[in-house]
PDB file of C-alpha atoms in Angstrom:
ATOM      1  CA  MET A 151       0.288  26.766  -1.066  1.00  0.00           C
ATOM      2  CA  ALA A 152       3.009  26.891   1.640  1.00  0.00           C
ATOM      3  CA  THR A 153       3.999  23.891   3.683  1.00  0.00           C
ATOM      4  CA  THR A 154       2.364  25.529   6.734  1.00  0.00           C
ATOM      5  CA  SER A 155      -1.078  24.825   5.142  1.00  0.00           C
ATOM      6  CA  ILE A 156      -0.532  21.104   5.550  1.00  0.00           C
ATOM      7  CA  PRO A 157      -2.002  21.003   9.148  1.00  0.00           C
ATOM      8  CA  VAL A 158      -5.087  22.822   7.952  1.00  0.00           C
ATOM      9  CA  LEU A 159      -5.560  20.209   5.099  1.00  0.00           C
ATOM     10  CA  VAL A 160      -5.033  17.443   7.619  1.00  0.00           C
ATOM     11  CA  ARG A 161      -7.607  19.032  10.006  1.00  0.00           C
ATOM     12  CA  ARG A 162     -10.103  19.213   6.948  1.00  0.00           C
ATOM     13  CA  LEU A 163      -9.510  15.641   6.111  1.00  0.00           C
ATOM     14  CA  ARG A 164     -10.111  14.756   9.767  1.00  0.00           C
ATOM     15  CA  SER A 165     -13.383  16.661  10.239  1.00  0.00           C
ATOM     16  CA  SER A 166     -15.240  15.618   7.122  1.00  0.00           C
ATOM     17  CA  ALA A 167     -15.919  12.879   4.639  1.00  0.00           C
ATOM     18  CA  GLY A 168     -17.618  15.078   2.107  1.00  0.00           C
ATOM     19  CA  VAL A 169     -16.487  17.348  -0.618  1.00  0.00           C
ATOM     20  CA  ARG A 170     -13.954  19.344   1.836  1.00  0.00           C
ATOM     21  CA  ALA A 171     -12.355  16.106   2.632  1.00  0.00           C
ATOM     22  CA  VAL A 172     -11.901  15.099  -0.890  1.00  0.00           C
ATOM     23  CA  GLU A 173     -10.497  18.353  -1.782  1.00  0.00           C
ATOM     24  CA  ALA A 174      -8.022  18.087   1.086  1.00  0.00           C
ATOM     25  CA  ALA A 175      -7.219  14.614   0.277  1.00  0.00           C
ATOM     26  CA  LYS A 176      -6.390  15.590  -3.422  1.00  0.00           C
ATOM     27  CA  GLU A 177      -4.154  18.379  -2.148  1.00  0.00           C
ATOM     28  CA  LEU A 178      -2.448  16.086   0.353  1.00  0.00           C
ATOM     29  CA  ALA A 179      -1.872  13.440  -2.349  1.00  0.00           C
ATOM     30  CA  GLY A 180      -0.121  15.878  -4.483  1.00  0.00           C
ATOM     31  CA  ARG A 181       1.894  17.231  -1.622  1.00  0.00           C
ATOM     32  CA  SER A 182       2.812  13.749  -0.337  1.00  0.00           C
ATOM     33  CA  TYR A 183       4.844  13.130  -3.608  1.00  0.00           C
ATOM     34  CA  THR A 184       6.312  16.647  -3.773  1.00  0.00           C
ATOM     35  CA  SER A 185       9.000  16.668  -1.144  1.00  0.00           C
ATOM     36  CA  ALA A 186      10.331  14.809   1.890  1.00  0.00           C
ATOM     37  CA  ALA A 187       9.622  17.964   3.911  1.00  0.00           C
ATOM     38  CA  ASP A 188       5.860  17.854   2.784  1.00  0.00           C
ATOM     39  CA  SER A 189       5.690  14.183   3.518  1.00  0.00           C
ATOM     40  CA  SER A 190       7.144  14.812   7.069  1.00  0.00           C
ATOM     41  CA  ALA A 191       4.805  17.590   7.635  1.00  0.00           C
ATOM     42  CA  ILE A 192       1.848  15.524   6.707  1.00  0.00           C
ATOM     43  CA  ILE A 193       2.988  12.730   9.296  1.00  0.00           C
ATOM     44  CA  ASP A 194       3.778  15.468  11.905  1.00  0.00           C
ATOM     45  CA  ALA A 195       0.320  17.139  11.522  1.00  0.00           C
ATOM     46  CA  GLY A 196      -1.183  13.767  12.570  1.00  0.00           C
ATOM     47  CA  GLY A 197      -1.924  12.612   8.968  1.00  0.00           C
ATOM     48  CA  LEU A 198      -1.411   8.961   9.509  1.00  0.00           C
ATOM     49  CA  PRO A 199      -4.311   8.335  12.009  1.00  0.00           C
ATOM     50  CA  VAL A 200      -6.482  10.449   9.792  1.00  0.00           C
ATOM     51  CA  LEU A 201      -5.815   8.374   6.801  1.00  0.00           C
ATOM     52  CA  LEU A 202      -6.320   5.168   8.660  1.00  0.00           C
ATOM     53  CA  GLN A 203      -9.643   6.584   9.946  1.00  0.00           C
ATOM     54  CA  HIS A 204     -10.788   7.099   6.212  1.00  0.00           C
ATOM     55  CA  LEU A 205      -9.554   3.694   5.308  1.00  0.00           C
ATOM     56  CA  THR A 206     -11.687   2.074   7.991  1.00  0.00           C
ATOM     57  CA  SER A 207     -14.745   4.155   8.043  1.00  0.00           C
ATOM     58  CA  SER A 208     -17.938   3.105   6.298  1.00  0.00           C
ATOM     59  CA  HIS A 209     -18.750   6.811   6.037  1.00  0.00           C
ATOM     60  CA  SER A 210     -15.800   7.485   3.605  1.00  0.00           C
ATOM     61  CA  SER A 211     -16.468   7.052   0.048  1.00  0.00           C
ATOM     62  CA  ALA A 212     -14.472   4.402  -2.017  1.00  0.00           C
ATOM     63  CA  TYR A 213     -12.850   7.367  -3.720  1.00  0.00           C
ATOM     64  CA  LEU A 214     -11.689   8.957  -0.408  1.00  0.00           C
ATOM     65  CA  ARG A 215     -10.411   5.515   0.786  1.00  0.00           C
ATOM     66  CA  GLU A 216      -8.492   5.263  -2.383  1.00  0.00           C
ATOM     67  CA  MET A 217      -7.078   8.797  -1.995  1.00  0.00           C
ATOM     68  CA  ALA A 218      -5.941   7.790   1.607  1.00  0.00           C
ATOM     69  CA  VAL A 219      -3.993   4.858   0.096  1.00  0.00           C
ATOM     70  CA  ILE A 220      -2.480   7.073  -2.548  1.00  0.00           C
ATOM     71  CA  ILE A 221      -1.337   9.653   0.057  1.00  0.00           C
ATOM     72  CA  LEU A 222       0.207   6.747   2.157  1.00  0.00           C
ATOM     73  CA  SER A 223       2.034   5.658  -1.076  1.00  0.00           C
ATOM     74  CA  GLY A 224       3.428   9.133  -1.348  1.00  0.00           C
ATOM     75  CA  LEU A 225       4.467   9.184   2.359  1.00  0.00           C
ATOM     76  CA  ALA A 226       6.126   5.869   2.194  1.00  0.00           C
ATOM     77  CA  SER A 227      10.005   6.133   2.139  1.00  0.00           C
ATOM     78  CA  PRO A 228      12.915   4.658   4.153  1.00  0.00           C
ATOM     79  CA  ASP A 229      12.450   7.643   6.496  1.00  0.00           C
ATOM     80  CA  SER A 230       8.902   7.158   7.278  1.00  0.00           C
ATOM     81  CA  ASN A 231       8.138   3.435   6.918  1.00  0.00           C
ATOM     82  CA  ALA A 232       8.764   2.681  10.621  1.00  0.00           C
ATOM     83  CA  ALA A 233       6.148   5.355  11.601  1.00  0.00           C
ATOM     84  CA  ILE A 234       3.740   4.174   8.846  1.00  0.00           C
ATOM     85  CA  ALA A 235       3.909   0.579  10.218  1.00  0.00           C
ATOM     86  CA  ALA A 236       3.705   1.706  13.879  1.00  0.00           C
ATOM     87  CA  ALA A 237       0.428   3.598  13.126  1.00  0.00           C
ATOM     88  CA  GLY A 238      -1.248   0.355  12.302  1.00  0.00           C
ATOM     89  CA  THR A 239      -1.270   0.701   8.628  1.00  0.00           C
ATOM     90  CA  ILE A 240      -0.258  -2.850   7.722  1.00  0.00           C
ATOM     91  CA  PRO A 241      -3.500  -4.645   8.612  1.00  0.00           C
ATOM     92  CA  VAL A 242      -5.662  -1.843   7.226  1.00  0.00           C
ATOM     93  CA  LEU A 243      -3.933  -2.057   3.823  1.00  0.00           C
ATOM     94  CA  VAL A 244      -4.113  -5.785   3.760  1.00  0.00           C
ATOM     95  CA  GLN A 245      -7.843  -5.331   4.421  1.00  0.00           C
ATOM     96  CA  TYR A 246      -8.075  -2.845   1.696  1.00  0.00           C
ATOM     97  CA  LEU A 247      -6.379  -5.172  -0.820  1.00  0.00           C
ATOM     98  CA  ARG A 248      -8.842  -7.900   0.269  1.00  0.00           C
ATOM     99  CA  SER A 249     -11.921  -5.787  -0.228  1.00  0.00           C
ATOM    100  CA  THR A 250     -11.164  -3.384  -3.187  1.00  0.00           C
ATOM    101  CA  ARG A 251     -11.036  -3.976  -6.978  1.00  0.00           C
ATOM    102  CA  ARG A 252      -9.918  -0.433  -7.725  1.00  0.00           C
ATOM    103  CA  ARG A 253      -6.741  -0.823  -9.527  1.00  0.00           C
ATOM    104  CA  ILE A 254      -5.177   2.544  -8.680  1.00  0.00           C
ATOM    105  CA  GLY A 255      -5.889   1.922  -4.935  1.00  0.00           C
ATOM    106  CA  GLN A 256      -4.417  -1.605  -5.237  1.00  0.00           C
ATOM    107  CA  ALA A 257      -1.343  -0.374  -6.892  1.00  0.00           C
ATOM    108  CA  ALA A 258      -0.870   2.266  -4.093  1.00  0.00           C
ATOM    109  CA  ALA A 259      -1.413  -0.268  -1.458  1.00  0.00           C
ATOM    110  CA  PHE A 260       1.208  -2.662  -3.091  1.00  0.00           C
ATOM    111  CA  ALA A 261       3.582   0.324  -3.204  1.00  0.00           C
ATOM    112  CA  VAL A 262       3.150   0.982   0.439  1.00  0.00           C
ATOM    113  CA  LEU A 263       3.477  -2.580   1.639  1.00  0.00           C
ATOM    114  CA  CYS A 264       6.530  -3.130  -0.468  1.00  0.00           C
ATOM    115  CA  SER A 265       8.223   0.140   0.786  1.00  0.00           C
ATOM    116  CA  VAL A 266       7.312  -0.757   4.503  1.00  0.00           C
ATOM    117  CA  ALA A 267       8.546  -4.373   4.086  1.00  0.00           C
ATOM    118  CA  LYS A 268      12.005  -3.486   2.623  1.00  0.00           C
ATOM    119  CA  GLY A 269      14.826  -3.681   5.090  1.00  0.00           C
ATOM    120  CA  SER A 270      12.720  -4.926   7.970  1.00  0.00           C
ATOM    121  CA  PRO A 271      12.204  -8.653   8.698  1.00  0.00           C
ATOM    122  CA  GLU A 272       9.875  -7.681  11.559  1.00  0.00           C
ATOM    123  CA  ARG A 273       7.681  -5.526   9.236  1.00  0.00           C
ATOM    124  CA  LYS A 274       7.657  -8.324   6.641  1.00  0.00           C
ATOM    125  CA  ALA A 275       6.536 -10.782   9.354  1.00  0.00           C
ATOM    126  CA  ALA A 276       3.779  -8.288  10.320  1.00  0.00           C
ATOM    127  CA  ILE A 277       2.579  -8.096   6.770  1.00  0.00           C
ATOM    128  CA  ALA A 278       2.374 -11.877   6.568  1.00  0.00           C
ATOM    129  CA  ALA A 279       0.788 -12.059  10.055  1.00  0.00           C
ATOM    130  CA  ALA A 280      -1.822  -9.554   8.877  1.00  0.00           C
ATOM    131  CA  GLY A 281      -3.077 -12.117   6.336  1.00  0.00           C
ATOM    132  CA  ALA A 282      -1.338 -10.687   3.209  1.00  0.00           C
ATOM    133  CA  VAL A 283      -0.167 -13.981   1.761  1.00  0.00           C
ATOM    134  CA  PRO A 284      -3.556 -15.482   0.962  1.00  0.00           C
ATOM    135  CA  VAL A 285      -4.741 -12.084  -0.417  1.00  0.00           C
ATOM    136  CA  LEU A 286      -1.570 -11.867  -2.590  1.00  0.00           C
ATOM    137  CA  ILE A 287      -1.971 -15.433  -3.749  1.00  0.00           C
ATOM    138  CA  GLN A 288      -5.556 -14.688  -4.757  1.00  0.00           C
ATOM    139  CA  LEU A 289      -4.541 -11.648  -6.772  1.00  0.00           C
ATOM    140  CA  LEU A 290      -1.680 -13.379  -8.298  1.00  0.00           C
ATOM    141  CA  ASP A 291      -3.923 -16.446  -9.341  1.00  0.00           C
ATOM    142  CA  SER A 292      -6.793 -14.380 -10.516  1.00  0.00           C
ATOM    143  CA  ASP A 293      -7.785 -12.679 -13.772  1.00  0.00           C
ATOM    144  CA  ASN A 294      -6.266  -9.345 -12.734  1.00  0.00           C
ATOM    145  CA  SER A 295      -4.243  -7.410 -15.045  1.00  0.00           C
ATOM    146  CA  LYS A 296      -0.647  -8.483 -15.720  1.00  0.00           C
ATOM    147  CA  ASP A 297       0.364  -5.302 -13.729  1.00  0.00           C
ATOM    148  CA  MET A 298      -1.474  -6.298 -10.584  1.00  0.00           C
ATOM    149  CA  GLN A 299      -0.227  -9.803 -10.763  1.00  0.00           C
ATOM    150  CA  ALA A 300       3.333  -8.554 -11.161  1.00  0.00           C
ATOM    151  CA  ALA A 301       2.759  -6.358  -8.099  1.00  0.00           C
ATOM    152  CA  ALA A 302       1.530  -9.252  -6.097  1.00  0.00           C
ATOM    153  CA  ALA A 303       4.360 -11.378  -7.231  1.00  0.00           C
ATOM    154  CA  GLU A 304       6.854  -8.598  -6.308  1.00  0.00           C
ATOM    155  CA  LEU A 305       5.396  -8.137  -2.942  1.00  0.00           C
ATOM    156  CA  LEU A 306       5.439 -11.799  -2.175  1.00  0.00           C
ATOM    157  CA  ARG A 307       9.159 -11.913  -3.406  1.00  0.00           C
ATOM    158  CA  THR A 308       9.934  -8.892  -1.217  1.00  0.00           C
ATOM    159  CA  LEU A 309       8.448 -10.685   1.807  1.00  0.00           C
ATOM    160  CA  THR A 310      10.570 -13.739   1.304  1.00  0.00           C
ATOM    161  CA  ASP A 311      13.847 -11.693   1.287  1.00  0.00           C
ATOM    162  CA  SER A 312      15.504 -11.978   4.716  1.00  0.00           C
ATOM    163  CA  SER A 313      12.365 -13.013   6.599  1.00  0.00           C
ATOM    164  CA  PRO A 314      12.091 -16.624   7.653  1.00  0.00           C
ATOM    165  CA  ALA A 315       8.589 -15.994   9.222  1.00  0.00           C
ATOM    166  CA  SER A 316       7.291 -14.647   5.872  1.00  0.00           C
ATOM    167  CA  SER A 317       8.991 -17.230   3.836  1.00  0.00           C
ATOM    168  CA  ALA A 318       7.485 -19.954   5.892  1.00  0.00           C
ATOM    169  CA  ALA A 319       4.010 -18.534   5.519  1.00  0.00           C
ATOM    170  CA  ILE A 320       4.450 -18.235   1.727  1.00  0.00           C
ATOM    171  CA  THR A 321       5.780 -21.723   1.482  1.00  0.00           C
ATOM    172  CA  ALA A 322       3.024 -23.106   3.767  1.00  0.00           C
ATOM    173  CA  ALA A 323       0.416 -21.372   1.500  1.00  0.00           C
ATOM    174  CA  GLY A 324       1.709 -23.178  -1.585  1.00  0.00           C
ATOM    175  CA  ALA A 325       2.807 -19.836  -3.276  1.00  0.00           C
ATOM    176  CA  ILE A 326       6.220 -20.780  -4.344  1.00  0.00           C
ATOM    177  CA  PRO A 327       5.210 -22.516  -7.568  1.00  0.00           C
ATOM    178  CA  MET A 328       2.765 -19.633  -8.640  1.00  0.00           C
ATOM    179  CA  ILE A 329       5.518 -17.086  -7.953  1.00  0.00           C
ATOM    180  CA  VAL A 330       8.176 -19.049  -9.963  1.00  0.00           C
ATOM    181  CA  GLN A 331       5.502 -19.571 -12.836  1.00  0.00           C
ATOM    182  CA  HIS A 332       4.721 -15.878 -12.864  1.00  0.00           C
ATOM    183  CA  LEU A 333       8.212 -14.654 -12.769  1.00  0.00           C
ATOM    184  CA  SER A 334       9.119 -17.313 -15.509  1.00  0.00           C
ATOM    185  CA  SER A 335       6.340 -16.207 -17.720  1.00  0.00           C
ATOM    186  CA  SER A 336       6.883 -12.421 -17.294  1.00  0.00           C
ATOM    187  CA  ALA A 337      10.556 -12.971 -17.926  1.00  0.00           C
ATOM    188  CA  LEU A 338      10.063 -14.607 -21.330  1.00  0.00           C
ATOM    189  CA  PRO A 339      10.552 -12.392 -24.397  1.00  0.00           C
ATOM    190  CA  ALA A 340       7.574 -11.678 -26.581  1.00  0.00           C
ATOM    191  CA  LYS A 341       7.206 -13.768 -29.623  1.00  0.00           C
ATOM    192  CA  SER A 342       7.829 -12.049 -32.811  1.00  0.00           C
ATOM    193  CA  PRO A 343       5.216 -12.485 -35.682  1.00  0.00           C
ATOM    194  CA  ALA A 344       6.192 -15.185 -38.232  1.00  0.00           C
TER     195      ALA A 344
END
């Protein structure tokens, strides 16, 4: 399919929550990772509000919400992070992390939030203000997989970098010892059998 079909896919995603929307979401997910031009075309076609619509709609299936986060993950880049944040994505993704147990969706949400946070103390503060710190601490301190715990620790670490507001929120929540413990335990070499 040519890039010109992206507006059609975005319209399909906007107008439905059924099979056609799922098919459009799958195609857009693939395209979001293909090239910067495709990612820009998705954003230019109004894709961000449509993705947020599915993430917040009770009419969208869990699978379609997960696909929306995956598409956002493909769109996240230094060139598009400001637009992603300006669209209101941060609180929606924090709520998604709070409410889902779908690991692929969680990983994609972590990727988007890490990308959006990098290089912007304001966006880091917005992530903390959206309530991400308690959610990340809960994910770090739970029986989630090591990968999910590592992603939560990485996002917490990213939030502390050059962002006094985020650092203060993380410190106030008592997360520093947990982050240090996680980073220390994940940095230890595996024991060899005796």
